PDB file of C-alpha atoms in Angstrom:
ATOM      1  CA  MET A  20      84.945  25.855  81.312  1.00  0.00           C
ATOM      2  CA  THR A  21      84.163  25.578  85.274  1.00  0.00           C
ATOM      3  CA  ARG A  22      85.009  22.835  86.983  1.00  0.00           C
ATOM      4  CA  ARG A  23      81.031  21.970  87.691  1.00  0.00           C
ATOM      5  CA  ASN A  24      80.657  21.829  83.683  1.00  0.00           C
ATOM      6  CA  GLN A  25      83.758  19.981  83.971  1.00  0.00           C
ATOM      7  CA  ARG A  26      82.537  17.421  86.606  1.00  0.00           C
ATOM      8  CA  GLU A  27      79.037  17.357  84.584  1.00  0.00           C
ATOM      9  CA  THR A  28      80.605  16.536  81.425  1.00  0.00           C
ATOM     10  CA  MET A  29      82.634  13.825  82.567  1.00  0.00           C
ATOM     11  CA  ARG A  30      79.375  12.292  84.275  1.00  0.00           C
ATOM     12  CA  ALA A  31      77.590  12.590  81.215  1.00  0.00           C
ATOM     13  CA  GLY A  32      80.242  10.746  79.126  1.00  0.00           C
ATOM     14  CA  HIS A  33      80.662   7.680  81.955  1.00  0.00           C
ATOM     15  CA  ALA A  34      76.780   7.511  81.374  1.00  0.00           C
ATOM     16  CA  ARG A  35      77.145   7.298  77.909  1.00  0.00           C
ATOM     17  CA  ARG A  36      79.678   4.718  77.338  1.00  0.00           C
ATOM     18  CA  ALA A  37      77.869   2.979  80.082  1.00  0.00           C
ATOM     19  CA  ALA A  38      74.876   2.465  78.280  1.00  0.00           C
ATOM     20  CA  GLU A  39      76.628   1.899  74.978  1.00  0.00           C
ATOM     21  CA  ARG A  40      77.871  -1.227  76.778  1.00  0.00           C
ATOM     22  CA  ALA A  41      75.075  -2.197  78.153  1.00  0.00           C
ATOM     23  CA  ALA A  42      73.151  -2.083  75.192  1.00  0.00           C
ATOM     24  CA  ARG A  43      76.318  -4.008  73.545  1.00  0.00           C
ATOM     25  CA  GLU A  44      76.023  -6.519  75.743  1.00  0.00           C
ATOM     26  CA  ALA A  45      71.967  -7.136  75.759  1.00  0.00           C
ATOM     27  CA  TYR A  46      72.806  -7.473  71.986  1.00  0.00           C
ATOM     28  CA  CYS A  47      75.078 -10.146  72.345  1.00  0.00           C
ATOM     29  CA  GLY A  48      72.696 -11.978  74.739  1.00  0.00           C
ATOM     30  CA  GLN A  49      70.056 -11.664  71.908  1.00  0.00           C
ATOM     31  CA  ILE A  50      71.937 -13.225  69.639  1.00  0.00           C
ATOM     32  CA  SER A  51      73.038 -15.962  71.865  1.00  0.00           C
ATOM     33  CA  LYS A  52      69.293 -16.688  72.908  1.00  0.00           C
ATOM     34  CA  LEU A  53      68.149 -16.969  69.147  1.00  0.00           C
ATOM     35  CA  ALA A  54      70.896 -19.116  68.119  1.00  0.00           C
ATOM     36  CA  VAL A  55      70.308 -21.473  70.813  1.00  0.00           C
ATOM     37  CA  ARG A  56      66.734 -21.102  70.511  1.00  0.00           C
ATOM     38  CA  SER A  57      67.126 -22.018  66.626  1.00  0.00           C
ATOM     39  CA  LEU A  58      68.893 -25.124  68.281  1.00  0.00           C
ATOM     40  CA  LEU A  59      66.712 -26.178  70.216  1.00  0.00           C
ATOM     41  CA  TYR A  60      63.664 -25.896  67.991  1.00  0.00           C
ATOM     42  CA  GLU A  61      65.639 -27.726  65.229  1.00  0.00           C
ATOM     43  CA  VAL A  62      65.905 -30.695  67.226  1.00  0.00           C
ATOM     44  CA  CYS A  63      62.289 -30.583  68.885  1.00  0.00           C
ATOM     45  CA  ILE A  64      60.702 -30.242  65.065  1.00  0.00           C
ATOM     46  CA  GLY A  65      59.501 -33.924  63.843  1.00  0.00           C
ATOM     47  CA  PRO A  66      59.420 -36.175  62.540  1.00  0.00           C
ATOM     48  CA  LYS A  67      62.190 -35.532  60.852  1.00  0.00           C
ATOM     49  CA  PRO A  68      64.327 -38.348  58.423  1.00  0.00           C
ATOM     50  CA  GLY A  69      66.904 -40.737  60.046  1.00  0.00           C
ATOM     51  CA  LEU A  70      67.591 -37.278  62.903  1.00  0.00           C
ATOM     52  CA  VAL A  71      66.949 -36.744  66.702  1.00  0.00           C
ATOM     53  CA  ASP A  72      63.775 -35.274  67.641  1.00  0.00           C
ATOM     54  CA  ARG A  73      61.435 -35.530  69.994  1.00  0.00           C
ATOM     55  CA  PHE A  74      59.707 -38.677  68.554  1.00  0.00           C
ATOM     56  CA  ASN A  75      62.857 -40.656  68.436  1.00  0.00           C
ATOM     57  CA  ASN A  76      66.426 -41.168  67.470  1.00  0.00           C
ATOM     58  CA  GLY A  77      66.457 -41.659  64.584  1.00  0.00           C
ATOM     59  CA  ALA A  78      69.272 -43.590  62.966  1.00  0.00           C
ATOM     60  CA  HIS A  79      72.088 -42.601  65.866  1.00  0.00           C
ATOM     61  CA  ARG A  80      72.330 -44.637  68.934  1.00  0.00           C
ATOM     62  CA  ASP A  81      74.844 -42.597  70.779  1.00  0.00           C
ATOM     63  CA  MET A  82      72.192 -39.369  71.396  1.00  0.00           C
ATOM     64  CA  ASN A  83      68.968 -38.334  72.139  1.00  0.00           C
ATOM     65  CA  LEU A  84      66.679 -35.586  72.675  1.00  0.00           C
ATOM     66  CA  PHE A  85      68.415 -34.306  75.957  1.00  0.00           C
ATOM     67  CA  THR A  86      71.784 -35.099  74.515  1.00  0.00           C
ATOM     68  CA  PHE A  87      71.361 -31.994  72.325  1.00  0.00           C
ATOM     69  CA  LEU A  88      69.428 -30.000  74.665  1.00  0.00           C
ATOM     70  CA  ASP A  89      72.371 -30.347  76.506  1.00  0.00           C
ATOM     71  CA  SER A  90      74.462 -29.552  74.463  1.00  0.00           C
ATOM     72  CA  ALA A  91      72.370 -26.691  73.233  1.00  0.00           C
ATOM     73  CA  CYS A  92      72.566 -25.153  76.343  1.00  0.00           C
ATOM     74  CA  ALA A  93      76.159 -25.671  76.649  1.00  0.00           C
ATOM     75  CA  LEU A  94      76.759 -23.584  73.699  1.00  0.00           C
ATOM     76  CA  SER A  95      75.433 -20.506  74.660  1.00  0.00           C
ATOM     77  CA  SER A  96      77.872 -18.436  76.170  1.00  0.00           C
ATOM     78  CA  TYR A  97      79.907 -19.571  72.900  1.00  0.00           C
ATOM     79  CA  PHE A  98      77.434 -17.639  70.632  1.00  0.00           C
ATOM     80  CA  ARG A  99      77.500 -14.367  73.196  1.00  0.00           C
ATOM     81  CA  GLU A 100      81.202 -14.582  72.879  1.00  0.00           C
ATOM     82  CA  ILE A 101      81.553 -15.005  69.109  1.00  0.00           C
ATOM     83  CA  THR A 102      79.158 -11.930  68.380  1.00  0.00           C
ATOM     84  CA  ALA A 103      81.074  -9.729  71.325  1.00  0.00           C
ATOM     85  CA  GLN A 104      84.571 -10.712  69.567  1.00  0.00           C
ATOM     86  CA  ALA A 105      83.151  -9.681  66.030  1.00  0.00           C
ATOM     87  CA  MET A 106      82.078  -6.375  67.330  1.00  0.00           C
ATOM     88  CA  ARG A 107      85.347  -5.966  69.027  1.00  0.00           C
ATOM     89  CA  HIS A 108      87.394  -6.309  65.748  1.00  0.00           C
ATOM     90  CA  GLY A 109      84.781  -4.228  63.731  1.00  0.00           C
ATOM     91  CA  ARG A 110      87.264  -2.395  61.754  1.00  0.00           C
ATOM     92  CA  ILE A 111      89.256  -5.272  60.423  1.00  0.00           C
ATOM     93  CA  PRO A 112      88.048  -6.714  57.222  1.00  0.00           C
ATOM     94  CA  PRO A 113      85.737  -9.903  57.263  1.00  0.00           C
ATOM     95  CA  GLU A 114      88.097 -12.110  55.615  1.00  0.00           C
ATOM     96  CA  ARG A 115      90.562 -11.177  58.514  1.00  0.00           C
ATOM     97  CA  LEU A 116      88.123 -12.051  60.951  1.00  0.00           C
ATOM     98  CA  LEU A 117      88.085 -16.060  61.410  1.00  0.00           C
ATOM     99  CA  PRO A 118      91.798 -16.392  63.013  1.00  0.00           C
ATOM    100  CA  HIS A 119      89.954 -14.211  65.943  1.00  0.00           C
ATOM    101  CA  LEU A 120      87.042 -16.288  66.311  1.00  0.00           C
ATOM    102  CA  ARG A 121      89.194 -19.885  66.326  1.00  0.00           C
ATOM    103  CA  ALA A 122      90.190 -19.758  70.200  1.00  0.00           C
ATOM    104  CA  PRO A 123      85.977 -19.564  70.751  1.00  0.00           C
ATOM    105  CA  GLY A 124      85.330 -22.008  68.455  1.00  0.00           C
ATOM    106  CA  ILE A 125      87.837 -24.615  69.912  1.00  0.00           C
ATOM    107  CA  GLU A 126      86.747 -24.184  73.462  1.00  0.00           C
ATOM    108  CA  ALA A 127      83.254 -24.021  72.609  1.00  0.00           C
ATOM    109  CA  GLU A 128      83.778 -27.791  71.064  1.00  0.00           C
ATOM    110  CA  ARG A 129      85.461 -28.598  74.424  1.00  0.00           C
ATOM    111  CA  GLU A 130      82.245 -27.561  76.128  1.00  0.00           C
ATOM    112  CA  MET A 131      80.122 -29.223  74.286  1.00  0.00           C
ATOM    113  CA  PHE A 132      81.716 -32.845  74.446  1.00  0.00           C
ATOM    114  CA  ARG A 133      81.818 -32.148  77.859  1.00  0.00           C
ATOM    115  CA  ALA A 134      77.949 -31.572  78.127  1.00  0.00           C
ATOM    116  CA  THR A 135      77.337 -34.701  76.451  1.00  0.00           C
ATOM    117  CA  GLY A 136      80.144 -37.296  77.606  1.00  0.00           C
ATOM    118  CA  GLY A 137      82.022 -37.043  73.903  1.00  0.00           C
ATOM    119  CA  VAL A 138      79.113 -37.278  71.795  1.00  0.00           C
ATOM    120  CA  ASN A 139      79.464 -35.132  68.636  1.00  0.00           C
ATOM    121  CA  THR A 140      75.645 -33.179  68.538  1.00  0.00           C
ATOM    122  CA  HIS A 141      76.550 -29.661  66.944  1.00  0.00           C
ATOM    123  CA  LYS A 142      80.445 -29.306  65.858  1.00  0.00           C
ATOM    124  CA  GLY A 143      79.313 -28.311  62.124  1.00  0.00           C
ATOM    125  CA  ILE A 144      76.995 -25.547  63.562  1.00  0.00           C
ATOM    126  CA  VAL A 145      79.940 -24.703  65.835  1.00  0.00           C
ATOM    127  CA  TYR A 146      81.440 -23.496  62.755  1.00  0.00           C
ATOM    128  CA  SER A 147      78.418 -22.373  60.843  1.00  0.00           C
ATOM    129  CA  MET A 148      76.565 -20.514  63.458  1.00  0.00           C
ATOM    130  CA  GLY A 149      79.455 -19.276  65.173  1.00  0.00           C
ATOM    131  CA  ILE A 150      80.060 -17.522  61.552  1.00  0.00           C
ATOM    132  CA  PHE A 151      76.600 -16.295  61.499  1.00  0.00           C
ATOM    133  CA  CYS A 152      76.844 -14.710  64.966  1.00  0.00           C
ATOM    134  CA  ALA A 153      80.100 -13.348  64.026  1.00  0.00           C
ATOM    135  CA  ALA A 154      78.235 -11.337  61.261  1.00  0.00           C
ATOM    136  CA  CYS A 155      75.434 -10.196  63.623  1.00  0.00           C
ATOM    137  CA  GLY A 156      78.043  -8.625  65.408  1.00  0.00           C
ATOM    138  CA  LEU A 157      79.983  -7.187  62.280  1.00  0.00           C
ATOM    139  CA  LEU A 158      76.611  -5.552  61.668  1.00  0.00           C
ATOM    140  CA  TYR A 159      75.477  -4.117  65.419  1.00  0.00           C
ATOM    141  CA  ASN A 160      76.449  -0.876  64.239  1.00  0.00           C
ATOM    142  CA  GLN A 161      74.514  -0.571  61.206  1.00  0.00           C
ATOM    143  CA  PRO A 162      72.248   2.720  61.158  1.00  0.00           C
ATOM    144  CA  ARG A 163      69.445   1.018  59.583  1.00  0.00           C
ATOM    145  CA  CYS A 164      67.791  -2.069  58.829  1.00  0.00           C
ATOM    146  CA  VAL A 165      69.968  -4.387  56.976  1.00  0.00           C
ATOM    147  CA  PRO A 166      68.816  -7.110  54.408  1.00  0.00           C
ATOM    148  CA  VAL A 167      69.160 -11.382  55.764  1.00  0.00           C
ATOM    149  CA  GLU A 168      70.803 -11.518  52.383  1.00  0.00           C
ATOM    150  CA  ARG A 169      73.752  -9.023  53.599  1.00  0.00           C
ATOM    151  CA  LEU A 170      74.480 -11.510  56.658  1.00  0.00           C
ATOM    152  CA  PHE A 171      74.858 -14.067  54.771  1.00  0.00           C
ATOM    153  CA  SER A 172      77.011 -12.538  52.172  1.00  0.00           C
ATOM    154  CA  LEU A 173      79.254 -11.345  55.381  1.00  0.00           C
ATOM    155  CA  CYS A 174      79.086 -15.075  56.281  1.00  0.00           C
ATOM    156  CA  ALA A 175      80.678 -15.861  53.054  1.00  0.00           C
ATOM    157  CA  LYS A 176      83.407 -13.095  53.486  1.00  0.00           C
ATOM    158  CA  ILE A 177      84.414 -14.362  56.312  1.00  0.00           C
ATOM    159  CA  ALA A 178      84.386 -17.759  55.390  1.00  0.00           C
ATOM    160  CA  CYS A 179      87.026 -17.028  52.910  1.00  0.00           C
ATOM    161  CA  GLY A 180      89.652 -16.344  55.725  1.00  0.00           C
ATOM    162  CA  ASP A 181      89.122 -19.969  56.777  1.00  0.00           C
ATOM    163  CA  HIS A 182      92.563 -21.780  56.525  1.00  0.00           C
ATOM    164  CA  PRO A 183      91.814 -24.829  58.578  1.00  0.00           C
ATOM    165  CA  PRO A 184      94.780 -26.757  60.399  1.00  0.00           C
ATOM    166  CA  LYS A 185      95.303 -30.469  58.455  1.00  0.00           C
ATOM    167  CA  GLU A 186      93.504 -33.362  60.362  1.00  0.00           C
ATOM    168  CA  LYS A 187      95.742 -36.179  62.021  1.00  0.00           C
ATOM    169  CA  THR A 188      93.467 -38.007  60.445  1.00  0.00           C
ATOM    170  CA  GLU A 189      91.358 -37.445  56.778  1.00  0.00           C
ATOM    171  CA  THR A 190      87.977 -36.640  57.915  1.00  0.00           C
ATOM    172  CA  ASN A 191      84.693 -37.627  55.973  1.00  0.00           C
ATOM    173  CA  GLY A 192      84.574 -34.419  54.263  1.00  0.00           C
ATOM    174  CA  GLU A 193      88.402 -34.625  52.893  1.00  0.00           C
ATOM    175  CA  ARG A 194      87.581 -38.104  51.966  1.00  0.00           C
ATOM    176  CA  LEU A 195      84.348 -36.840  49.864  1.00  0.00           C
ATOM    177  CA  TYR A 196      86.164 -33.824  48.568  1.00  0.00           C
ATOM    178  CA  ARG A 197      88.820 -36.172  47.115  1.00  0.00           C
ATOM    179  CA  GLN A 198      86.430 -38.277  45.770  1.00  0.00           C
ATOM    180  CA  TYR A 199      83.612 -36.381  44.712  1.00  0.00           C
ATOM    181  CA  ARG A 200      84.984 -32.964  44.827  1.00  0.00           C
ATOM    182  CA  ILE A 201      81.805 -32.029  47.218  1.00  0.00           C
ATOM    183  CA  GLU A 202      83.053 -29.167  49.780  1.00  0.00           C
ATOM    184  CA  GLY A 203      80.752 -29.539  52.697  1.00  0.00           C
ATOM    185  CA  VAL A 204      80.291 -27.306  54.990  1.00  0.00           C
ATOM    186  CA  ARG A 205      83.251 -25.207  54.043  1.00  0.00           C
ATOM    187  CA  GLY A 206      81.993 -24.611  50.888  1.00  0.00           C
ATOM    188  CA  GLU A 207      78.186 -23.633  52.026  1.00  0.00           C
ATOM    189  CA  ALA A 208      79.717 -20.800  53.997  1.00  0.00           C
ATOM    190  CA  ALA A 209      81.724 -19.494  51.325  1.00  0.00           C
ATOM    191  CA  ASN A 210      78.775 -19.309  49.363  1.00  0.00           C
ATOM    192  CA  GLY A 211      77.024 -18.130  51.972  1.00  0.00           C
ATOM    193  CA  PHE A 212      74.780 -20.974  53.100  1.00  0.00           C
ATOM    194  CA  PRO A 213      72.687 -21.151  50.113  1.00  0.00           C
ATOM    195  CA  ALA A 214      70.882 -24.553  51.386  1.00  0.00           C
ATOM    196  CA  ALA A 215      69.636 -21.699  53.978  1.00  0.00           C
ATOM    197  CA  ARG A 216      69.600 -18.383  52.185  1.00  0.00           C
ATOM    198  CA  VAL A 217      68.356 -19.718  49.076  1.00  0.00           C
ATOM    199  CA  HIS A 218      65.961 -22.487  49.784  1.00  0.00           C
ATOM    200  CA  GLY A 219      65.609 -22.812  53.585  1.00  0.00           C
ATOM    201  CA  LEU A 220      64.398 -19.536  54.192  1.00  0.00           C
ATOM    202  CA  PRO A 221      61.986 -18.398  51.147  1.00  0.00           C
ATOM    203  CA  ALA A 222      60.158 -22.213  52.146  1.00  0.00           C
ATOM    204  CA  LEU A 223      60.007 -21.243  56.124  1.00  0.00           C
ATOM    205  CA  ARG A 224      58.212 -17.935  55.358  1.00  0.00           C
ATOM    206  CA  LYS A 225      55.997 -19.372  53.108  1.00  0.00           C
ATOM    207  CA  ALA A 226      54.699 -22.164  55.463  1.00  0.00           C
ATOM    208  CA  SER A 227      54.652 -19.473  58.134  1.00  0.00           C
ATOM    209  CA  ALA A 228      52.480 -17.508  55.541  1.00  0.00           C
ATOM    210  CA  TRP A 229      50.104 -20.208  55.441  1.00  0.00           C
ATOM    211  CA  ASP A 230      49.543 -20.557  58.837  1.00  0.00           C
ATOM    212  CA  TRP A 231      51.223 -24.171  58.978  1.00  0.00           C
ATOM    213  CA  ASP A 232      52.366 -24.901  62.393  1.00  0.00           C
ATOM    214  CA  ILE A 233      56.402 -24.806  63.372  1.00  0.00           C
ATOM    215  CA  ASP A 234      55.927 -29.052  62.755  1.00  0.00           C
ATOM    216  CA  ALA A 235      55.030 -28.808  59.056  1.00  0.00           C
ATOM    217  CA  ALA A 236      56.792 -25.686  58.096  1.00  0.00           C
ATOM    218  CA  GLY A 237      60.019 -26.393  59.445  1.00  0.00           C
ATOM    219  CA  ILE A 238      59.807 -30.117  57.615  1.00  0.00           C
ATOM    220  CA  TYR A 239      58.667 -28.030  54.827  1.00  0.00           C
ATOM    221  CA  ALA A 240      61.676 -25.906  54.995  1.00  0.00           C
ATOM    222  CA  LEU A 241      63.790 -29.236  55.923  1.00  0.00           C
ATOM    223  CA  PHE A 242      63.064 -30.757  52.843  1.00  0.00           C
ATOM    224  CA  HIS A 243      63.758 -27.699  50.908  1.00  0.00           C
ATOM    225  CA  ILE A 244      67.118 -27.935  52.143  1.00  0.00           C
ATOM    226  CA  MET A 245      67.689 -31.992  51.638  1.00  0.00           C
ATOM    227  CA  ALA A 246      66.317 -31.748  48.034  1.00  0.00           C
ATOM    228  CA  ASN A 247      69.469 -29.144  47.161  1.00  0.00           C
ATOM    229  CA  LEU A 248      72.487 -29.544  49.586  1.00  0.00           C
ATOM    230  CA  GLU A 249      74.839 -32.209  48.969  1.00  0.00           C
ATOM    231  CA  ASP A 250      74.778 -33.830  52.489  1.00  0.00           C
ATOM    232  CA  THR A 251      78.133 -35.243  54.021  1.00  0.00           C
ATOM    233  CA  ASN A 252      76.431 -36.813  56.545  1.00  0.00           C
ATOM    234  CA  LEU A 253      74.331 -38.673  54.365  1.00  0.00           C
ATOM    235  CA  ILE A 254      76.380 -39.460  51.625  1.00  0.00           C
ATOM    236  CA  SER A 255      79.133 -40.422  54.120  1.00  0.00           C
ATOM    237  CA  ARG A 256      76.921 -43.005  55.998  1.00  0.00           C
ATOM    238  CA  SER A 257      75.305 -44.339  51.995  1.00  0.00           C
ATOM    239  CA  ASP A 258      76.482 -43.327  49.059  1.00  0.00           C
ATOM    240  CA  LEU A 259      76.512 -40.804  46.694  1.00  0.00           C
ATOM    241  CA  GLN A 260      73.646 -42.512  44.318  1.00  0.00           C
ATOM    242  CA  THR A 261      71.272 -42.866  47.604  1.00  0.00           C
ATOM    243  CA  GLN A 262      71.728 -38.563  48.369  1.00  0.00           C
ATOM    244  CA  ARG A 263      70.276 -38.030  44.595  1.00  0.00           C
ATOM    245  CA  GLN A 264      67.601 -40.360  44.805  1.00  0.00           C
ATOM    246  CA  VAL A 265      66.506 -38.648  48.261  1.00  0.00           C
ATOM    247  CA  ARG A 266      66.912 -35.315  46.848  1.00  0.00           C
ATOM    248  CA  GLU A 267      64.729 -36.299  43.165  1.00  0.00           C
ATOM    249  CA  HIS A 268      62.356 -37.864  45.436  1.00  0.00           C
ATOM    250  CA  LEU A 269      61.694 -34.567  47.542  1.00  0.00           C
ATOM    251  CA  ALA A 270      61.785 -32.374  44.446  1.00  0.00           C
ATOM    252  CA  ALA A 271      58.894 -34.359  42.944  1.00  0.00           C
ATOM    253  CA  LEU A 272      56.958 -33.912  46.680  1.00  0.00           C
ATOM    254  CA  LEU A 273      57.523 -30.270  46.872  1.00  0.00           C
ATOM    255  CA  HIS A 274      56.020 -29.806  43.326  1.00  0.00           C
ATOM    256  CA  ALA A 275      52.881 -32.203  44.510  1.00  0.00           C
ATOM    257  CA  PRO A 276      49.844 -29.495  43.791  1.00  0.00           C
ATOM    258  CA  ASP A 277      48.070 -30.914  46.415  1.00  0.00           C
ATOM    259  CA  LEU A 278      50.852 -31.145  49.624  1.00  0.00           C
ATOM    260  CA  SER A 279      48.964 -30.422  52.321  1.00  0.00           C
ATOM    261  CA  PRO A 280      50.440 -30.271  56.299  1.00  0.00           C
ATOM    262  CA  ALA A 281      49.506 -33.638  57.003  1.00  0.00           C
ATOM    263  CA  MET A 282      50.542 -35.278  53.933  1.00  0.00           C
ATOM    264  CA  LEU A 283      54.162 -33.520  54.293  1.00  0.00           C
ATOM    265  CA  LEU A 284      54.819 -35.007  57.758  1.00  0.00           C
ATOM    266  CA  ALA A 285      53.056 -38.609  56.731  1.00  0.00           C
ATOM    267  CA  GLU A 286      55.624 -38.368  53.886  1.00  0.00           C
ATOM    268  CA  ALA A 287      58.555 -37.123  56.772  1.00  0.00           C
ATOM    269  CA  ALA A 288      57.402 -40.012  59.094  1.00  0.00           C
ATOM    270  CA  ARG A 289      57.614 -42.858  56.417  1.00  0.00           C
ATOM    271  CA  MET A 290      61.387 -41.608  55.431  1.00  0.00           C
ATOM    272  CA  ASP A 291      62.081 -41.403  58.986  1.00  0.00           C
ATOM    273  CA  GLN A 292      61.270 -45.482  59.865  1.00  0.00           C
ATOM    274  CA  GLU A 293      63.519 -45.944  55.847  1.00  0.00           C
ATOM    275  CA  PHE A 294      66.138 -43.820  57.255  1.00  0.00           C
ATOM    276  CA  ILE A 295      66.398 -45.760  60.577  1.00  0.00           C
ATOM    277  CA  ARG A 296      66.367 -48.701  58.487  1.00  0.00           C
ATOM    278  CA  LYS A 297      68.938 -47.830  56.538  1.00  0.00           C
ATOM    279  CA  ASN A 298      71.244 -46.021  59.240  1.00  0.00           C
ATOM    280  CA  ILE A 299      71.397 -43.109  56.915  1.00  0.00           C
ATOM    281  CA  SER A 300      71.132 -39.519  58.924  1.00  0.00           C
ATOM    282  CA  PRO A 301      71.050 -35.859  56.965  1.00  0.00           C
ATOM    283  CA  GLY A 302      73.207 -34.091  59.489  1.00  0.00           C
ATOM    284  CA  GLY A 303      74.135 -31.198  56.928  1.00  0.00           C
ATOM    285  CA  ALA A 304      70.302 -30.645  56.723  1.00  0.00           C
ATOM    286  CA  ALA A 305      69.563 -30.474  59.958  1.00  0.00           C
ATOM    287  CA  ASP A 306      72.482 -27.989  60.639  1.00  0.00           C
ATOM    288  CA  MET A 307      71.086 -25.606  57.944  1.00  0.00           C
ATOM    289  CA  LEU A 308      67.711 -26.051  59.108  1.00  0.00           C
ATOM    290  CA  SER A 309      69.252 -24.308  62.182  1.00  0.00           C
ATOM    291  CA  MET A 310      70.416 -21.129  60.252  1.00  0.00           C
ATOM    292  CA  THR A 311      66.911 -20.940  58.743  1.00  0.00           C
ATOM    293  CA  LEU A 312      65.406 -20.470  61.755  1.00  0.00           C
ATOM    294  CA  MET A 313      67.933 -18.525  63.118  1.00  0.00           C
ATOM    295  CA  ALA A 314      67.797 -16.014  60.097  1.00  0.00           C
ATOM    296  CA  TRP A 315      64.019 -16.302  60.126  1.00  0.00           C
ATOM    297  CA  TRP A 316      63.710 -15.343  63.827  1.00  0.00           C
ATOM    298  CA  LEU A 317      65.947 -12.203  63.070  1.00  0.00           C
ATOM    299  CA  GLU A 318      63.489 -10.934  60.761  1.00  0.00           C
ATOM    300  CA  ARG A 319      60.659 -11.486  63.014  1.00  0.00           C
ATOM    301  CA  GLU A 320      61.782 -10.199  66.423  1.00  0.00           C
ATOM    302  CA  PHE A 321      64.397  -6.920  65.069  1.00  0.00           C
ATOM    303  CA  PRO A 322      62.535  -5.777  61.957  1.00  0.00           C
ATOM    304  CA  GLU A 323      64.165  -2.604  62.735  1.00  0.00           C
ATOM    305  CA  ARG A 324      67.592  -4.207  62.245  1.00  0.00           C
ATOM    306  CA  PHE A 325      66.924  -6.971  59.774  1.00  0.00           C
ATOM    307  CA  CYS A 326      64.942  -7.086  56.600  1.00  0.00           C
ATOM    308  CA  PRO A 327      63.379  -9.961  54.344  1.00  0.00           C
ATOM    309  CA  ALA A 328      66.195 -11.206  52.618  1.00  0.00           C
ATOM    310  CA  ALA A 329      67.305  -9.542  49.171  1.00  0.00           C
ATOM    311  CA  SER A 330      67.646 -13.271  47.528  1.00  0.00           C
ATOM    312  CA  ASP A 331      64.403 -13.402  47.462  1.00  0.00           C
ATOM    313  CA  GLN A 332      64.409 -10.783  44.749  1.00  0.00           C
ATOM    314  CA  MET A 333      67.024 -12.254  42.822  1.00  0.00           C
ATOM    315  CA  ASP A 334      66.270 -14.526  39.985  1.00  0.00           C
ATOM    316  CA  GLY A 335      67.348 -17.943  40.023  1.00  0.00           C
ATOM    317  CA  SER A 336      70.732 -17.425  37.848  1.00  0.00           C
ATOM    318  CA  SER A 337      71.983 -15.255  40.323  1.00  0.00           C
ATOM    319  CA  ARG A 338      70.769 -16.566  43.492  1.00  0.00           C
ATOM    320  CA  ASP A 339      73.210 -19.645  43.529  1.00  0.00           C
ATOM    321  CA  LYS A 340      76.208 -17.423  42.303  1.00  0.00           C
ATOM    322  CA  LYS A 341      79.524 -18.375  44.268  1.00  0.00           C
ATOM    323  CA  ILE A 342      80.031 -15.385  46.451  1.00  0.00           C
ATOM    324  CA  CYS A 343      83.826 -15.714  47.049  1.00  0.00           C
TER     325      CYS A 343
END
C-alpha cells in the first residue's frame, strides 16, 4: 500500500470513528431529552389527586410546579451521562452494571437538592429513570427494532444487582417492607416496572388511540397505575387500608362502561380535593407515570429502534410474573 493510500485509509478511519462518536452523543442527548420531557409532562398533567400539577400543589406545602421544573432541568445531564455510562460498559452483564451507575446517581441527587433548595422532588425517579436510560444505552447497538418489553426486562436485570448501603435511619420504604413486606421502588424495578409496563403503557396507548388529549390520557394511565401499585408514598402518608380503598375505587371507575374524558377529569378533581384534605399523595404512581410517558415516546419517536411492548401480546398470567 502506498503512503497516499495509507493516509486516505487513516483519514477514512478517523472520519468513521468521529461519525460514530457523534451518533452516540446524539443518541444520549435524545434519550436525555425524552426523559426530561417525561418529567415535565408528568408534573403538568392534571388534575392529579394529591400531586403537584399546573393547577395546584396537591398535598404538598414545600414544593410547587416551578420546583419540579427546576428539578427536571437539573437532571438533564444525569440522564445523558447514565445512558453514556451504560454504552461504555455494554460488554459487562446487566446485573453487574449498577455499581458503575451509582456515582452519577449520587451526584444527580445533589444537583436536584441544589436546584430545589433541599426539597426532594425526584429522588425516586433518579433511581427508576436512571435504570431505564441505562437500559436504552445497553440497547444502542442492537441491529434491529427492539420491543419496549426488552427495555423493561433489562431494567429488571440491572436492578437485580442492586445492594444499596444500609441507611443510618430507617426510611419509609424500609419500615413498610418490615411491616407489610411491600417492596417499594426497588421491588418495582426488579420486576421490570410492572406498574408502567403492564398497566400504565397499555392504558396510555389506548387513550391515545381514542384521541383523548394529554390530560385525559395521562390521568387514565395514572389511574391504571394507582389501581395496581402498592404505593409506599401514599401508604406512608395514610395507611394500608386507605391504599386498598383507593385501588378498589379506581378499579371500579375504570370499568365503567360510560367512562369519558370529562367524567375521568371530574373524578380526578374530586379526588384531588379529598387527597389534599387528607394530606395524602401517590408519589410512587407519579414516578411510574413518568416511566410510562418515557416508554410511550420512545415508541412514537424512534419506531426504527423501539417497537410496541411484547407484553401487549402476553396473557394476564405471565405479564405480572417476577422477572428476577
